[in-house]
Amino acid sequence: MNTSQQTVPLYRLAHSRTGDKGNRSNISVIAWHPALWDLLVEQVTEAAVARHFAARQPSAVRRYLLPQLHAMNFVLDDVLDGGVNDSLNLDSHGKALSFLMLDLPVAVPDALRTHLVGGP
Amino acid sequence: MTERSSLMIGCAAGFSGDRTDAALPVVRELIARGQASVLIFETLAERTLALAQLARRGNPDLGYEPLLDELLTPVLALCLAHRIRIVSNFGAANPLGAARRIRALAKELGLRRPRIAVVHGDDVSGLQHRALLERSLGRAMPCEPLVSANAYIGAAPIAEALVAGADIVVCGRVADPSLVLGPALAHFGWRPDDWTRLARATMAGHLLECGAQVCGGYFADPGYKDVAGLASLGYPIAEIDDSGDCTISKPEGSGGRIDERTVKEQLLYELHDPAAYLTPDVVADITTARVRQIGPDRVRLEGVSGHPRPPTLKVNACFETGWFAEGEISYAGARAVARARLAAQVLQERLADAGPLRVDLIGVTSVLGDDSSRWLDGPLDEGVRDVRLRVALQQRDRAQAERLVREVTALYCCGPAGGGGVRTAIRPRLGMVSCLVPRDAVSVGHAMVDELRQETQP
């Protein structure tokens, strides 16, 4: 079957918040609409997120699924340069990382386009 | 059989430095609702306690939340008059000092003398605990001087203090959600191994512990997640029922918003495995949870599961690890990026023997790079016409750290053309390590402040 699709940033499918504990960051990805959930599970994978955060060199990326909430939780190890007490970063908590996550590209089939938020 | 009526818990602070005018609207709302109520303030982040220990070293009467007066003055009279009990970790490194200050504050305000309980046992920085720390940290035990070591203790001593009649319970390091679970245990009389109810009230606490973050604070993203009234955010109130499930709401007429999205973001905040959220009181599992909007700015959290509490307690220990120095200088107009980059190269050369230097170009990349500053070697947007160079390093030795401050300042005369607006800072650095200790190695409890005073007067 040949369906057309477009690639959009994750922020059109989901919202996100970052938390930190030590040198570990957790980043939630929460679907704007339940209809987008399967697509997120399929494309916003541990491998895709590890690639997207390659510049921060995570030693591990784990994904936890919460289908009842249409939400997933990513845990990225060793991405905070030691964490809030050791990092030289202005954002030593890594608070801004949720918006790095939200730039991850997702290919969306036409049938789901009506559920996208914002954009053209 | 009669079921106990719901318990209302309002939260008026989510960290040390939060808005101090948040409590009054929450307290007025609690009074208007007319049910059993508790007000909590959560004011201890991971590092706050170490800073409080340093403050106490400078003055033994200090070491508690610096904004204690500002937080309590607007609401203390109303809380005492309407039996709204106050539970907080604003005792930080000196809960007894905080309690004494609150007693004095009540007197200054002409109020009745509150019954104040102090929770103890979290502080394991003393010599008697040194062997425990060394054993538990093993090779992670730093050789630098210890500043603070605190166990995350649970809800039991808070509940006991409330049952004993405390108006105000002052804690140091307790797990944040325990500030909510403690009052729930005291109110409903749940068994300490009723894991389901404990887990549910714990997650109610988790939703409250960051204050406005569940009500539209830290959420707004114009055009995508709009929030009206960020300047007048209402802080959250959890209505907990005897099942442990809760409804989150906020004061009538306040700014902000509560919907399934704000609640889900906070539910997952600082969580790792959602099936095993570890606290000293219970292991909570939110994979079974449901989040449901039941009215305007009213969202219900139901169905959290619980498992037996861990046999260990988490301890955070902070050490003096040296000095942190940073400096900034701005470049604007034509070739601003090239001149800022040249300045960075000059600093890297001058400070080559002072340890790794972090470089940011504010206006190009200020937070997304890492401490290795590798991104600087790649292509940069040379079209940016207003950038601010920032450099930072950490050094054991203060004199070495001060070299950065001097070198950034010297760019005024020795650096590239047109650099302006130098700012520098140097401050002591605290490193932190964590470990788990056996629960029975930490002895916790509470004491009423007046009784304590009698004990110390033979």
PDB file of N, CA, C and O in Angstrom, chain B residues 56 61 64 91-103 116-119 170-171 447-450 452-453 456:
ATOM      1  N   ARG B  56      24.602  27.233  58.574  1.00  0.00           N
ATOM      2  CA  ARG B  56      24.586  26.952  60.006  1.00  0.00           C
ATOM      3  C   ARG B  56      25.991  27.016  60.613  1.00  0.00           C
ATOM      4  O   ARG B  56      26.160  27.396  61.768  1.00  0.00           O
ATOM      5  N   ASP B  61      22.416  29.470  64.785  1.00  0.00           N
ATOM      6  CA  ASP B  61      20.962  29.651  64.851  1.00  0.00           C
ATOM      7  C   ASP B  61      20.312  29.523  63.476  1.00  0.00           C
ATOM      8  O   ASP B  61      19.099  29.419  63.362  1.00  0.00           O
ATOM      9  N   TYR B  64      18.119  26.889  58.515  1.00  0.00           N
ATOM     10  CA  TYR B  64      16.773  26.518  58.049  1.00  0.00           C
ATOM     11  C   TYR B  64      16.423  27.402  56.863  1.00  0.00           C
ATOM     12  O   TYR B  64      17.212  28.270  56.472  1.00  0.00           O
ATOM     13  N   GLY B  91      12.759  23.021  57.821  1.00  0.00           N
ATOM     14  CA  GLY B  91      13.768  22.959  58.875  1.00  0.00           C
ATOM     15  C   GLY B  91      15.168  22.772  58.318  1.00  0.00           C
ATOM     16  O   GLY B  91      16.157  23.103  58.972  1.00  0.00           O
ATOM     17  N   ALA B  92      15.262  22.197  57.117  1.00  0.00           N
ATOM     18  CA  ALA B  92      16.551  21.994  56.417  1.00  0.00           C
ATOM     19  C   ALA B  92      17.601  21.418  57.364  1.00  0.00           C
ATOM     20  O   ALA B  92      17.411  20.362  57.935  1.00  0.00           O
ATOM     21  N   ALA B  93      18.712  22.143  57.558  1.00  0.00           N
ATOM     22  CA  ALA B  93      19.804  21.619  58.386  1.00  0.00           C
ATOM     23  C   ALA B  93      19.618  21.952  59.862  1.00  0.00           C
ATOM     24  O   ALA B  93      20.457  21.588  60.685  1.00  0.00           O
ATOM     25  N   ASN B  94      18.524  22.629  60.199  1.00  0.00           N
ATOM     26  CA  ASN B  94      18.330  23.038  61.593  1.00  0.00           C
ATOM     27  C   ASN B  94      16.839  23.125  61.937  1.00  0.00           C
ATOM     28  O   ASN B  94      16.309  24.212  62.190  1.00  0.00           O
ATOM     29  N   PRO B  95      16.151  21.979  61.968  1.00  0.00           N
ATOM     30  CA  PRO B  95      14.716  21.998  62.248  1.00  0.00           C
ATOM     31  C   PRO B  95      14.377  22.639  63.601  1.00  0.00           C
ATOM     32  O   PRO B  95      13.397  23.388  63.705  1.00  0.00           O
ATOM     33  N   LEU B  96      15.220  22.395  64.600  1.00  0.00           N
ATOM     34  CA  LEU B  96      14.939  22.992  65.909  1.00  0.00           C
ATOM     35  C   LEU B  96      15.065  24.515  65.841  1.00  0.00           C
ATOM     36  O   LEU B  96      14.252  25.242  66.420  1.00  0.00           O
ATOM     37  N   GLY B  97      16.048  24.999  65.094  1.00  0.00           N
ATOM     38  CA  GLY B  97      16.201  26.443  64.914  1.00  0.00           C
ATOM     39  C   GLY B  97      14.981  27.032  64.224  1.00  0.00           C
ATOM     40  O   GLY B  97      14.493  28.115  64.599  1.00  0.00           O
ATOM     41  N   ALA B  98      14.462  26.327  63.224  1.00  0.00           N
ATOM     42  CA  ALA B  98      13.258  26.800  62.526  1.00  0.00           C
ATOM     43  C   ALA B  98      12.075  26.831  63.484  1.00  0.00           C
ATOM     44  O   ALA B  98      11.293  27.792  63.501  1.00  0.00           O
ATOM     45  N   ALA B  99      11.946  25.774  64.289  1.00  0.00           N
ATOM     46  CA  ALA B  99      10.829  25.701  65.230  1.00  0.00           C
ATOM     47  C   ALA B  99      10.886  26.863  66.223  1.00  0.00           C
ATOM     48  O   ALA B  99       9.866  27.489  66.535  1.00  0.00           O
ATOM     49  N   ARG B 100      12.083  27.154  66.711  1.00  0.00           N
ATOM     50  CA  ARG B 100      12.218  28.278  67.660  1.00  0.00           C
ATOM     51  C   ARG B 100      11.858  29.595  66.983  1.00  0.00           C
ATOM     52  O   ARG B 100      11.217  30.459  67.568  1.00  0.00           O
ATOM     53  N   ARG B 101      12.248  29.742  65.732  1.00  0.00           N
ATOM     54  CA  ARG B 101      11.929  30.963  65.003  1.00  0.00           C
ATOM     55  C   ARG B 101      10.414  31.085  64.812  1.00  0.00           C
ATOM     56  O   ARG B 101       9.848  32.171  64.911  1.00  0.00           O
ATOM     57  N   ILE B 102       9.758  29.960  64.536  1.00  0.00           N
ATOM     58  CA  ILE B 102       8.298  30.014  64.331  1.00  0.00           C
ATOM     59  C   ILE B 102       7.594  30.394  65.639  1.00  0.00           C
ATOM     60  O   ILE B 102       6.649  31.184  65.649  1.00  0.00           O
ATOM     61  N   ARG B 103       8.102  29.838  66.750  1.00  0.00           N
ATOM     62  CA  ARG B 103       7.507  30.185  68.036  1.00  0.00           C
ATOM     63  C   ARG B 103       7.653  31.685  68.306  1.00  0.00           C
ATOM     64  O   ARG B 103       6.712  32.351  68.744  1.00  0.00           O
ATOM     65  N   ILE B 116       4.547  22.907  68.297  1.00  0.00           N
ATOM     66  CA  ILE B 116       5.455  22.650  67.170  1.00  0.00           C
ATOM     67  C   ILE B 116       6.231  21.365  67.418  1.00  0.00           C
ATOM     68  O   ILE B 116       6.852  21.205  68.479  1.00  0.00           O
ATOM     69  N   ALA B 117       6.188  20.474  66.461  1.00  0.00           N
ATOM     70  CA  ALA B 117       6.961  19.235  66.552  1.00  0.00           C
ATOM     71  C   ALA B 117       8.132  19.299  65.582  1.00  0.00           C
ATOM     72  O   ALA B 117       8.025  19.859  64.492  1.00  0.00           O
ATOM     73  N   VAL B 118       9.239  18.728  66.007  1.00  0.00           N
ATOM     74  CA  VAL B 118      10.432  18.651  65.167  1.00  0.00           C
ATOM     75  C   VAL B 118      10.700  17.183  64.857  1.00  0.00           C
ATOM     76  O   VAL B 118      10.713  16.353  65.773  1.00  0.00           O
ATOM     77  N   VAL B 119      10.868  16.886  63.575  1.00  0.00           N
ATOM     78  CA  VAL B 119      11.189  15.511  63.170  1.00  0.00           C
ATOM     79  C   VAL B 119      12.706  15.373  63.105  1.00  0.00           C
ATOM     80  O   VAL B 119      13.384  16.229  62.536  1.00  0.00           O
ATOM     81  N   VAL B 170       7.897  20.411  61.763  1.00  0.00           N
ATOM     82  CA  VAL B 170       9.084  20.909  61.075  1.00  0.00           C
ATOM     83  C   VAL B 170      10.031  19.742  60.820  1.00  0.00           C
ATOM     84  O   VAL B 170      10.456  19.067  61.755  1.00  0.00           O
ATOM     85  N   CYS B 171      10.359  19.525  59.558  1.00  0.00           N
ATOM     86  CA  CYS B 171      11.247  18.421  59.189  1.00  0.00           C
ATOM     87  C   CYS B 171      12.493  18.971  58.518  1.00  0.00           C
ATOM     88  O   CYS B 171      12.527  20.118  58.055  1.00  0.00           O
ATOM     89  N   ALA B 447       9.754  15.211  68.278  1.00  0.00           N
ATOM     90  CA  ALA B 447       9.680  15.735  69.639  1.00  0.00           C
ATOM     91  C   ALA B 447       8.973  17.078  69.590  1.00  0.00           C
ATOM     92  O   ALA B 447       9.140  17.836  68.634  1.00  0.00           O
ATOM     93  N   MET B 448       8.151  17.323  70.622  1.00  0.00           N
ATOM     94  CA  MET B 448       7.519  18.636  70.726  1.00  0.00           C
ATOM     95  C   MET B 448       8.564  19.625  71.248  1.00  0.00           C
ATOM     96  O   MET B 448       9.319  19.312  72.161  1.00  0.00           O
ATOM     97  N   VAL B 449       8.567  20.812  70.683  1.00  0.00           N
ATOM     98  CA  VAL B 449       9.639  21.755  71.001  1.00  0.00           C
ATOM     99  C   VAL B 449       9.660  22.134  72.475  1.00  0.00           C
ATOM    100  O   VAL B 449      10.717  22.200  73.094  1.00  0.00           O
ATOM    101  N   ASP B 450       8.499  22.305  73.078  1.00  0.00           N
ATOM    102  CA  ASP B 450       8.467  22.697  74.490  1.00  0.00           C
ATOM    103  C   ASP B 450       9.070  21.618  75.374  1.00  0.00           C
ATOM    104  O   ASP B 450       9.802  21.894  76.308  1.00  0.00           O
ATOM    105  N   LEU B 452      11.284  19.466  74.457  1.00  0.00           N
ATOM    106  CA  LEU B 452      12.732  19.487  74.226  1.00  0.00           C
ATOM    107  C   LEU B 452      13.403  20.518  75.112  1.00  0.00           C
ATOM    108  O   LEU B 452      14.441  20.290  75.685  1.00  0.00           O
ATOM    109  N   ARG B 453      12.754  21.669  75.217  1.00  0.00           N
ATOM    110  CA  ARG B 453      13.340  22.748  75.996  1.00  0.00           C
ATOM    111  C   ARG B 453      13.463  22.336  77.464  1.00  0.00           C
ATOM    112  O   ARG B 453      14.470  22.575  78.104  1.00  0.00           O
ATOM    113  N   THR B 456      16.393  20.191  78.169  1.00  0.00           N
ATOM    114  CA  THR B 456      17.712  20.824  78.206  1.00  0.00           C
ATOM    115  C   THR B 456      17.857  21.752  79.415  1.00  0.00           C
ATOM    116  O   THR B 456      18.880  22.371  79.591  1.00  0.00           O
TER     117      THR B 456
END
